[in-house]
Amino acid sequence: MPCSHCCGSHAEPQVDYCSHSAADHECPMVDMSGTAPGKRCPTCQGKGQEVWVLPGRDCPYCGTPV
């Protein structure tokens, strides 16, 4: 279906919405196993913010090595 918000010449991307919650079925976009590789930034956590960082990288918000 062509878009109608600007020029109408390009197709809108196809999006497949799932009506089930992530807990109902296996979904590759959601890691429900609790084994995600990220760690919480301790500095941001102390400020009440939830920021996840890959181990060995610096926090993109405060620069703390994780």
Tab-separated table of C-alpha atoms in Angstrom:
chain	number	residue	atom	x	y	z
A	1	MET	CA	0.000	0.000	0.000
A	2	PRO	CA	1.549	3.381	-0.906
A	3	CYS	CA	1.945	5.952	1.822
A	4	SER	CA	-0.366	8.950	1.945
A	5	HIS	CA	1.506	11.233	4.331
A	6	CYS	CA	4.029	12.696	1.873
A	7	CYS	CA	4.331	11.843	-1.784
A	8	GLY	CA	2.417	8.578	-2.069
A	9	SER	CA	5.117	7.028	-4.217
A	10	HIS	CA	6.811	4.583	-1.846
A	11	ALA	CA	5.360	1.559	-0.113
A	12	GLU	CA	4.855	1.441	3.618
A	13	PRO	CA	6.901	-1.243	5.405
A	14	GLN	CA	5.033	-4.403	6.303
A	15	VAL	CA	4.752	-4.807	10.075
A	16	ASP	CA	3.566	-8.050	11.624
A	17	TYR	CA	2.052	-7.267	15.012
A	18	CYS	CA	1.698	-10.122	17.456
A	19	SER	CA	-1.365	-10.095	19.692
A	20	HIS	CA	0.111	-12.531	22.233
A	21	SER	CA	2.297	-11.504	25.159
A	22	ALA	CA	5.964	-12.494	25.074
A	23	ALA	CA	5.385	-14.954	27.911
A	24	ASP	CA	2.838	-16.869	25.795
A	25	HIS	CA	5.267	-17.949	23.095
A	26	GLU	CA	8.879	-17.990	22.032
A	27	CYS	CA	9.948	-14.762	20.353
A	28	PRO	CA	13.476	-14.154	18.997
A	29	MET	CA	13.307	-10.428	19.847
A	30	VAL	CA	12.708	-10.948	23.581
A	31	ASP	CA	15.079	-12.843	25.860
A	32	MET	CA	12.873	-14.292	28.592
A	33	SER	CA	15.565	-16.701	29.836
A	34	GLY	CA	17.325	-14.201	32.085
A	35	THR	CA	20.644	-14.892	30.375
A	36	ALA	CA	20.989	-11.659	28.412
A	37	PRO	CA	24.639	-10.625	28.067
A	38	GLY	CA	24.165	-7.068	29.333
A	39	LYS	CA	24.978	-5.717	32.776
A	40	ARG	CA	23.422	-2.754	34.518
A	41	CYS	CA	25.574	0.355	34.824
A	42	PRO	CA	26.278	0.755	38.571
A	43	THR	CA	26.580	4.548	38.372
A	44	CYS	CA	23.274	5.001	36.562
A	45	GLN	CA	21.634	2.397	38.803
A	46	GLY	CA	22.680	4.470	41.823
A	47	LYS	CA	20.869	7.431	40.246
A	48	GLY	CA	17.704	5.365	39.809
A	49	GLN	CA	18.125	4.844	36.048
A	50	GLU	CA	18.040	1.468	34.299
A	51	VAL	CA	20.824	1.371	31.701
A	52	TRP	CA	22.116	-1.924	30.278
A	53	VAL	CA	25.638	-2.159	28.832
A	54	LEU	CA	27.505	-4.981	27.111
A	55	PRO	CA	30.341	-6.265	29.319
A	56	GLY	CA	33.663	-4.656	28.440
A	57	ARG	CA	32.008	-1.511	27.061
A	58	ASP	CA	31.490	1.904	28.603
A	59	CYS	CA	28.051	3.174	29.581
A	60	PRO	CA	26.790	5.385	26.735
A	61	TYR	CA	25.211	7.818	29.221
A	62	CYS	CA	27.831	8.354	31.933
A	63	GLY	CA	30.964	6.652	30.527
A	64	THR	CA	31.456	4.196	33.396
A	65	PRO	CA	33.340	1.061	32.279
A	66	VAL	CA	31.181	-2.040	32.847
